[in-house]
Amino acid sequence: MLRLPRLRYLRPASAQEAATVAEDLGTRAMLVAGGTDLFPNLKRRQFDPEILIQVPSLPGIVKEAGGFSLGATVTLAQAAADPGLQVFLPGFAEAAGLVSSPPLRNAGTLGGNLCVDTRCNYYNQSHEWRKSIGFCLKKDGEICLVAPGSPRCWAVSSSDTAPVALVLGATVELTGPEGSRMIPASALYRDDGMEYLAKEPYEVLSAIQLPAEPGVRTAYVKLRRRGSIDFPIAGAAVALKLDGDIVVSCRIALSAVASHPLEVPGAGEFLAGKRLDQEAITAAAELAAKPAKPLDNTDLTHFWRKKMVRVVVEQALAAAAARSA
Amino acid sequence: MPTWLDREVEKAVVRLLLNGEEVEFLAPVHKTLLEVLREDLGLTGTKHGCELGECGTCTVLIDGRPQLSCLVLPLQVEGRPVTTIEGMAAGASDHPLQAAFAELGAAQCGYCTPGMLLVAKSLLEANPRPSRAEIQEALAGNLCRCTGYAKILEAVELAASRMVAT
Amino acid sequence: MTVPDRTGSVGRSYPRLDGSAKVRGQAVYADDIALPRMLHCKILRAQAPHARILSIDASAARRLPGVVAIITGRDLPIRFGILPVSQDEAALEEHKVRYVGDPVAAVAAVDEETAAAACEAIEVEYELLTPVMTIEEALKEATDEPIQESFSRRRDNIHRLVSYEFGDLEAGFAAADHVREDVFFFQGNTHLPMEQHSAIASHVDGRLTLWSSTQVVHYVHRALSRVLELPMNRIRVIGAVHGGGFGGKTDPFAHEIVVGKLAMLTGRPVKCTLTREEVFYAHRGRHPTLLWYRTGVTRDGRITAMHLRTALDGGAYGSYGAASVFYTGTLQTVTYDIPAYKFEGVRVYTNKAPCGPKRGHGTPQGRFGIELHLEKIAHELGLDPVEVKRRNFVKPFSRTVNWLRVTSCGLEECTAKVLEASGYAQRERRTGHGMGFAISAYMSGAGTAIYWNDMPHSEVQVKVDRTGATVYCGAMDIGQGSDMVLAQIAAEELGIEPRDVRLVTADTDLTPVDLGSYSSRVTFMAGNAALEAARKMRALLVEAVADRMGVADLEEIDVGGGRIGEFSFEEACVIATTRFGALSTTGSYKPPRIGGPFKGSGVGPSPAYSYSAAVVDVEADPRTGIVTVGKVWIAHDIGRSINPLLVVGQVEGGVYMGLGEALMEEQEYRKGLHKWPSMLEYKSPTFLDTPPIETFLVETIDPEGPYGAKEAGQGPLLPVIPAVNAAVFDALGVWVDETPITPEKVLRALDAKAKGKPPRHGPRSFPAVPYGEPIRVDPPARDDLRVGAELEAAFGQTPGAH
Ligand SMILES: Cc1cc2nc3c(=O)[nH]c(=O)nc-3n(C[C@H](O)[C@H](O)[C@H](O)COP(=O)(O)OP(=O)(O)OC[C@H]3O[C@@H](n4cnc5c(N)ncnc54)[C@H](O)[C@@H]3O)c2cc1C
Ligand code: SF4
Ligand code: FES
Ligand code: FES
């Protein structure tokens, strides 16, 4: 049986208290929500905290003027099944419902999904395995095993909901010891496989505000080997506003092709003002796929994944267009 | 020498509502629900195949919903009802799903069976007349290497039809 | 042979005997066992693929509180292995490690956490050697030293070479109108049982008891006795309820021996349960195999000669490998009539987890190759591949060019069933949609034991006393339901219901020897033994009852429906015990000698072969290369279906596993390590990836099987894999000549086609292998069905016996 390392476990009463304790304890502690990402990582000794601080249960899904407010501890299953999200932001509900497998979605939270650790198949391995091959930059080592010449880590952002949050122009609420601040979801991420979050480690992601602009159609398409359980190996989120069949605005973001959820503004801008026909979709997908640089550190080959980015973008555009506004 | 070994073990008294009974036990807080069920509470009906959230074998119900017991701390579910395979039958009589699984050969080696049954139970409680696609979707986090899932699908359908009929 | 219509339990669907325990969480698997004062064991494994061990320092580990014992290779120096010719494993390696995962030291501690910490605290100093990771590298002279330095007596890493020529190959090719060559690669993959291996040992009163999740208690018994230097009568091996094997739990394993040793040293029970990663290292799965076929055919597609070369990547140890290499080549002839056949095979050692027997043992690779090869030949000749295959089907009751005896054979019936049900001939023809057809055969138990002896392969006892009937058999139910089959056979003969038969299995103290659950042998061999024992018991009961009734003609005593004559079964037991005293009968089964008069003829013969045919329907997306299986139709010649419910379960499970191998499962290595030893990255199909399967059972009533039964556990996997590839060709006009068919390979094949190159993706060449001069064997007369002593007597006069 693979076991967790010895840990202490704290249950603060509020997000602010959690952040206060987290700041005090510094690197000795980590925040945990559903634990579906953190516990496997701890069992493989990818982190080494002495103390876990439970993110306390936060408010659920609230429909507000102009959108939705979701507490960070809303589970993926709740988000996927929420009737309001399904109607107004189906792409978000879809992404939450495509994470891993049904039992996992009953525990995994939205906050955890947005903060999920970047992945690499040299890194998501047991301590013994990593020791055998030689530790890498991201944990205990000196070099990157995927790109040995590179000074940085290329571990892959693998969140399914993050790209949808980006294209919706979502805002996240970060709670620190002194109070909360709001930042755009896009500002939460850094293009770095190791320091992939731009927040203070002790800050609790407490809520997500998802704007639901009238007329915006959303979709998320995920590519993975099996129908369930697997992380994305490429994914595309689309938020599309149409006037008839003319594109008013379009935002596209990709999952699993970089160390951060990758918004591709060029493709959306290209579509603005154009009729959304097959030709436009193909051209936009081409543009969207350009910046995607998958490396050989996930399932299947990067050669194929690179080719598939175009396909998932096309599928997501078509799916969004087919949705009723 | 692993650094974590020097650490003190924090233990906690945990109260669970387990299979309808209140249980109280003292365990290290870093032991997962899976470990506590199997090693401290003698409920070895909950199986494990990876302990990393990848196979579904260790599924139990928490608040009636399937969760992976290898990725849950008992303290995280304190006070909430937990159902394991041992709590599925009502005394001597099998749950209709258990009866259907046994009857149709949906359990071969039987190792994935407890997890499958509990997921199916929660499915039928939420959705008494699931379509084939809904059954497949609900059970998609539980791997089985013996059956090819065919008999499992039939057994869930059979149990559902019997439960609706009564 | 006439087969009476059965009115009893044989032929009926009964659910498994332990079904209720399994659905209630009451079945006790090895890891569920906890004994008082039990210690927990963890094994320290090699962290280099190929290295000499310079030193092991366990002093810091020993000082950890809670550590009770630590052992290393020095404590277990005797080597073992499943085959007598490959005693090349140690429970803990002392001088050298051969793959990442090779066991080096073991700790017993008060809990698993402490044992794991102690393993981490053991310092091992290695001198690294060059790892050998491919077949091609292994064929070359070793850079520093061969992996199995003392076993190969060679400078390269060749483990086994075989070379045979049956019949006149040259003449065969000369008679051909058309000759074709193809190269294929079958990727390695693993069993992935849901249950991780586990063993627990206890040493009390000078006797060692081991509970294990093993498929073969007898082989574990032998290995424990050898390595621990205990007489077999001091050891008891009990098969715990089994959480899935598929061949992966058929070898004796290091952890089983280690817990035995630690229990003896500490005087406390010791348990070791492998982690999922360690299960990948225990492996014994499918050999990655390169295959080269050269076949001559007539204009109408009849085979005149075939030449097959195979090269198997065996991993670091022998395991069953000396047999596996034969299996890649021997069974081609029991499906297709090949008049002249040359087979050359090589197995090499590499620095990877050892390969061994996985469902189909060696034959899926050869089957994959031959089915696709014949497809290609047919397309080249402009003939229908199904028709070409059919034209070459073996005839029932015939002998093959390599001396295998074919008895009942339902190939035609199976083929007709799946073609009709799938509508293959009228299939929708459009780009992206296709169907593929393939057939196969498999053994109902190997004709020779893996260690040479003249004893039965299965022994069964039936005991009757005033409390009813009990059947004792060493076979292990690994989930396939073999316990129920034994109960049904006994019940049939004794005229009672299966649930009224008590069954004691897989316990070396209580049950007579059976060679275990592998090689699809239990129903056939243990079943025949049970049949004999039960018939003898029935005769005693009938005799006593007739006597009591004053009936002279025993034929007048009806047995069935829980009654013998005018008495209930229970009353009959009392009457018989009163008449004869203690009542126990025995039965045994030993397959007849079938193999021909040449060295190596022991691998391949089986008392009967099962046959299968499958059609697979796929959607293959030319843009993404993604292949989705829509449906599988499979027909299986089971001989007689003793329990249709269980047979269909085996067939469906086999199809599932075949689809996994065809589409996604692969054991890949990178930088000397297993690339993804986890259930997340080793892709096993989920519910959503598994199509509907329609199964047809064909009954050919085999003369030698119990009630005519043959095997079901392995054969149905075989045709599925090539049928998927054939369907992809049907859909897209390109060949993926290797497993698994990943989307990228499909795209690469399409790309090749677009560029005007051969429309395929796969290996380009077959390496040069020093196979040496073949053993030349004259074929038997094709209608010579003699076996056993009769056959042996004939060897003297047979031209085949050089
Ligand atoms: C087999 C398997 C398959 C998976 N497949 C997918 C997949 O397909 N797609 C996918 O997106 N994910 C997948 N995951 C990852 C993970 O389960 C999900 O991302 C999940 O949503 C994480 O949420 P959690 O609450 O469990 O996070 P946790 O594990 O609790 O936390 C994850 C990380 O986020 C931090 N964190 C959590 N909550 C907060 C917060 N409120 N504020 C600040 N920091 C926080 C934690 O410190 C930790 O570093 C998979 C995991 C497994 C084991
Ligand atoms: S990308 Fe490089 S540094 Fe980052 S986890 Fe992978 S191997 Fe390590
Ligand atoms: S053991 Fe929990 S998911 Fe595999
Ligand atoms: S019945 Fe064996 S794994 Fe499902």
Coordinates of C-alpha atoms in Angstrom, one line a residue, chain A residues 8-230:
Chain A
R8 CA -0.2 17.0 10.8
Y9 CA -3.6 18.2 9.7
L10 CA -5.1 21.5 10.6
R11 CA -8.7 22.6 10.1
P12 CA -9.0 26.4 10.2
A13 CA -12.5 27.8 10.4
S14 CA -12.2 30.3 7.5
A15 CA -10.2 31.0 4.4
Q16 CA -8.6 33.9 6.1
E17 CA -7.6 31.9 9.1
A18 CA -6.2 29.2 6.7
A19 CA -4.1 31.9 4.9
T20 CA -2.8 33.2 8.2
V21 CA -1.7 29.8 9.4
A22 CA -0.3 29.0 6.0
E23 CA 1.8 32.2 6.1
D24 CA 3.1 31.4 9.5
L25 CA 4.1 27.9 8.7
G26 CA 5.6 28.9 5.3
T27 CA 7.1 26.0 3.4
R28 CA 6.4 23.5 6.2
A29 CA 2.7 23.5 5.3
M30 CA 0.5 23.1 2.2
L31 CA -3.1 23.9 1.6
V32 CA -5.4 20.9 0.7
A33 CA -8.9 20.9 -0.6
G34 CA -10.2 17.7 -2.1
G35 CA -6.8 16.2 -2.0
T36 CA -7.2 14.4 -5.3
D37 CA -4.2 16.0 -6.8
L38 CA -2.2 16.6 -3.6
F39 CA -2.5 13.1 -2.0
P40 CA -1.2 11.1 -4.9
N41 CA 1.7 13.6 -5.2
L42 CA 2.4 13.3 -1.5
K43 CA 2.4 9.5 -1.7
R44 CA 5.0 9.8 -4.4
R45 CA 6.9 12.3 -2.3
Q46 CA 6.7 15.0 -4.8
F47 CA 6.2 17.4 -1.9
D48 CA 7.4 17.2 1.5
P49 CA 5.2 19.3 3.8
E50 CA 4.9 18.5 7.5
I51 CA 1.5 20.0 7.9
L52 CA -1.7 20.1 5.7
I53 CA -4.1 23.0 6.1
Q54 CA -7.6 22.1 5.0
V55 CA -9.3 24.7 2.9
P56 CA -12.5 25.1 4.8
S57 CA -15.9 24.6 3.1
L58 CA -16.8 27.8 1.3
P59 CA -20.1 29.0 -0.2
G60 CA -21.6 27.1 -3.1
I61 CA -22.7 28.2 -6.5
V62 CA -24.6 31.5 -6.5
K63 CA -26.2 33.1 -9.6
E64 CA -25.5 36.7 -9.5
A65 CA -26.2 39.6 -11.8
G66 CA -23.9 39.1 -14.8
G67 CA -22.7 35.7 -13.9
F68 CA -21.9 33.1 -11.3
S69 CA -20.0 33.1 -8.1
L70 CA -18.5 29.7 -7.1
G71 CA -16.9 28.9 -3.8
A72 CA -13.5 27.3 -4.4
T73 CA -14.6 24.2 -2.6
V74 CA -17.5 23.5 -4.9
T75 CA -16.7 20.0 -6.2
L76 CA -16.3 19.2 -9.9
A77 CA -19.3 17.0 -9.7
Q78 CA -21.4 19.8 -8.3
A79 CA -20.2 22.2 -11.0
A80 CA -20.8 19.7 -13.8
A81 CA -24.4 19.0 -12.6
D82 CA -25.4 22.6 -11.8
P83 CA -28.5 23.5 -13.8
G84 CA -27.6 27.2 -14.0
L85 CA -24.1 26.5 -15.3
Q86 CA -25.4 23.9 -17.7
V87 CA -27.7 26.5 -19.2
F88 CA -25.6 29.6 -19.2
L89 CA -22.0 28.4 -19.2
P90 CA -22.2 24.8 -20.6
G91 CA -18.6 24.9 -21.6
F92 CA -17.6 25.3 -18.0
A93 CA -19.9 22.6 -16.7
E94 CA -18.6 20.3 -19.5
A95 CA -15.0 20.9 -18.5
A96 CA -15.7 20.1 -14.9
G97 CA -17.5 17.0 -15.9
L98 CA -14.6 15.8 -18.1
V99 CA -12.1 15.9 -15.3
S100 CA -10.8 12.4 -14.5
S101 CA -13.6 10.0 -13.3
P102 CA -16.9 10.2 -11.5
P103 CA -15.8 9.2 -8.0
L104 CA -12.8 11.6 -8.3
R105 CA -15.1 14.5 -9.3
N106 CA -17.1 14.0 -6.1
A107 CA -14.0 15.0 -4.1
G108 CA -12.0 17.2 -6.4
T109 CA -12.8 20.9 -6.1
L110 CA -12.8 23.8 -8.5
G111 CA -10.1 25.6 -6.5
G112 CA -7.9 22.6 -6.5
N113 CA -8.5 22.2 -10.2
L114 CA -7.4 25.7 -10.9
C115 CA -4.3 25.2 -8.7
V116 CA -3.6 21.7 -9.9
D117 CA 0.1 20.9 -10.1
T118 CA 1.7 20.8 -13.5
R119 CA 2.4 17.4 -14.8
C120 CA 5.2 15.5 -16.5
N121 CA 5.8 11.8 -16.9
Y122 CA 9.3 12.1 -15.5
Y123 CA 7.8 13.8 -12.4
N124 CA 4.5 12.1 -11.6
Q125 CA 6.4 9.0 -10.5
S126 CA 7.3 7.4 -7.2
H127 CA 10.3 8.6 -5.3
E128 CA 12.1 5.3 -6.1
W129 CA 11.4 5.7 -9.8
R130 CA 12.6 9.3 -9.8
K131 CA 15.7 8.3 -7.9
S132 CA 16.5 5.6 -10.4
I133 CA 16.3 7.8 -13.4
G134 CA 17.9 10.8 -11.7
F135 CA 15.9 13.5 -10.1
C136 CA 14.8 16.4 -12.3
L137 CA 14.6 20.2 -11.7
K138 CA 11.0 20.2 -10.5
K139 CA 11.9 18.1 -7.5
D140 CA 15.3 17.3 -6.0
G141 CA 17.3 17.5 -9.2
E142 CA 19.4 19.8 -11.4
I143 CA 18.3 19.2 -14.9
C144 CA 15.2 18.9 -17.0
L145 CA 14.9 15.3 -18.3
V146 CA 12.6 16.3 -21.2
A147 CA 14.7 19.2 -22.4
P148 CA 18.1 18.7 -20.8
G149 CA 19.5 21.8 -22.3
S150 CA 16.8 24.0 -20.9
P151 CA 17.1 26.0 -17.7
R152 CA 13.4 25.7 -16.9
C153 CA 10.8 23.1 -16.2
W154 CA 8.3 22.3 -19.0
A155 CA 5.7 20.4 -16.9
V156 CA 2.3 20.7 -18.4
S157 CA -0.7 22.6 -17.1
S158 CA -3.3 19.9 -17.0
S159 CA -6.4 21.7 -15.6
D160 CA -9.6 21.2 -17.6
T161 CA -11.4 24.1 -16.1
A162 CA -8.6 26.7 -16.2
P163 CA -8.8 27.4 -20.0
V164 CA -12.6 27.8 -19.8
A165 CA -12.1 30.3 -16.9
L166 CA -9.7 32.2 -19.1
V167 CA -11.9 32.5 -22.1
L168 CA -14.8 33.6 -19.9
G169 CA -12.7 36.4 -18.4
A170 CA -13.2 34.9 -15.0
T171 CA -11.9 36.5 -11.9
V172 CA -10.6 34.7 -8.9
E173 CA -10.7 35.8 -5.3
L174 CA -7.5 35.3 -3.3
T175 CA -7.8 35.4 0.4
G176 CA -4.7 36.3 2.4
P177 CA -4.1 36.9 6.1
E178 CA -5.1 40.6 5.6
G179 CA -8.2 40.0 3.5
S180 CA -9.1 39.3 -0.1
R181 CA -8.1 40.6 -3.5
M182 CA -9.5 39.9 -6.9
I183 CA -7.4 39.1 -9.9
P184 CA -8.2 37.9 -13.5
A185 CA -7.9 34.2 -13.8
S186 CA -5.4 34.8 -16.5
A187 CA -3.1 36.5 -14.0
L188 CA -3.1 33.4 -11.8
Y189 CA -0.7 31.6 -14.0
R190 CA 2.9 31.8 -15.0
D191 CA 4.6 30.0 -17.8
D192 CA 6.8 27.9 -15.6
G193 CA 6.4 24.3 -14.8
M194 CA 7.6 24.8 -11.3
E195 CA 6.3 28.2 -10.1
Y196 CA 3.2 27.8 -12.1
L197 CA 1.0 30.0 -9.9
A198 CA 1.4 33.8 -9.6
K199 CA -0.1 34.0 -6.2
E200 CA 1.5 33.8 -2.8
P201 CA 1.7 30.1 -1.7
Y202 CA -0.3 30.9 1.5
E203 CA -3.1 32.7 -0.4
V204 CA -6.3 30.8 -0.5
L205 CA -8.2 30.8 -3.7
S206 CA -11.6 31.3 -2.2
A207 CA -14.0 32.0 -5.0
I208 CA -14.3 32.2 -8.8
Q209 CA -16.5 34.7 -10.5
L210 CA -17.6 33.6 -13.9
P211 CA -19.2 36.3 -16.0
A212 CA -22.1 35.0 -18.1
E213 CA -22.6 37.6 -20.8
P214 CA -25.7 37.3 -22.7
G215 CA -25.1 35.7 -26.1
V216 CA -21.8 34.1 -25.2
R217 CA -21.6 30.4 -26.3
T218 CA -19.1 28.2 -24.6
A219 CA -17.6 24.8 -25.3
Y220 CA -14.7 22.7 -24.1
V221 CA -13.3 19.8 -26.0
K222 CA -10.8 17.5 -24.3
L223 CA -8.5 14.9 -25.9
R224 CA -7.4 12.0 -23.9
R225 CA -6.7 8.3 -24.6
R226 CA -9.6 6.8 -22.7
G227 CA -13.2 7.9 -22.1
S228 CA -12.5 8.5 -18.4
I229 CA -9.8 8.8 -15.8
D230 CA -7.2 10.4 -18.0

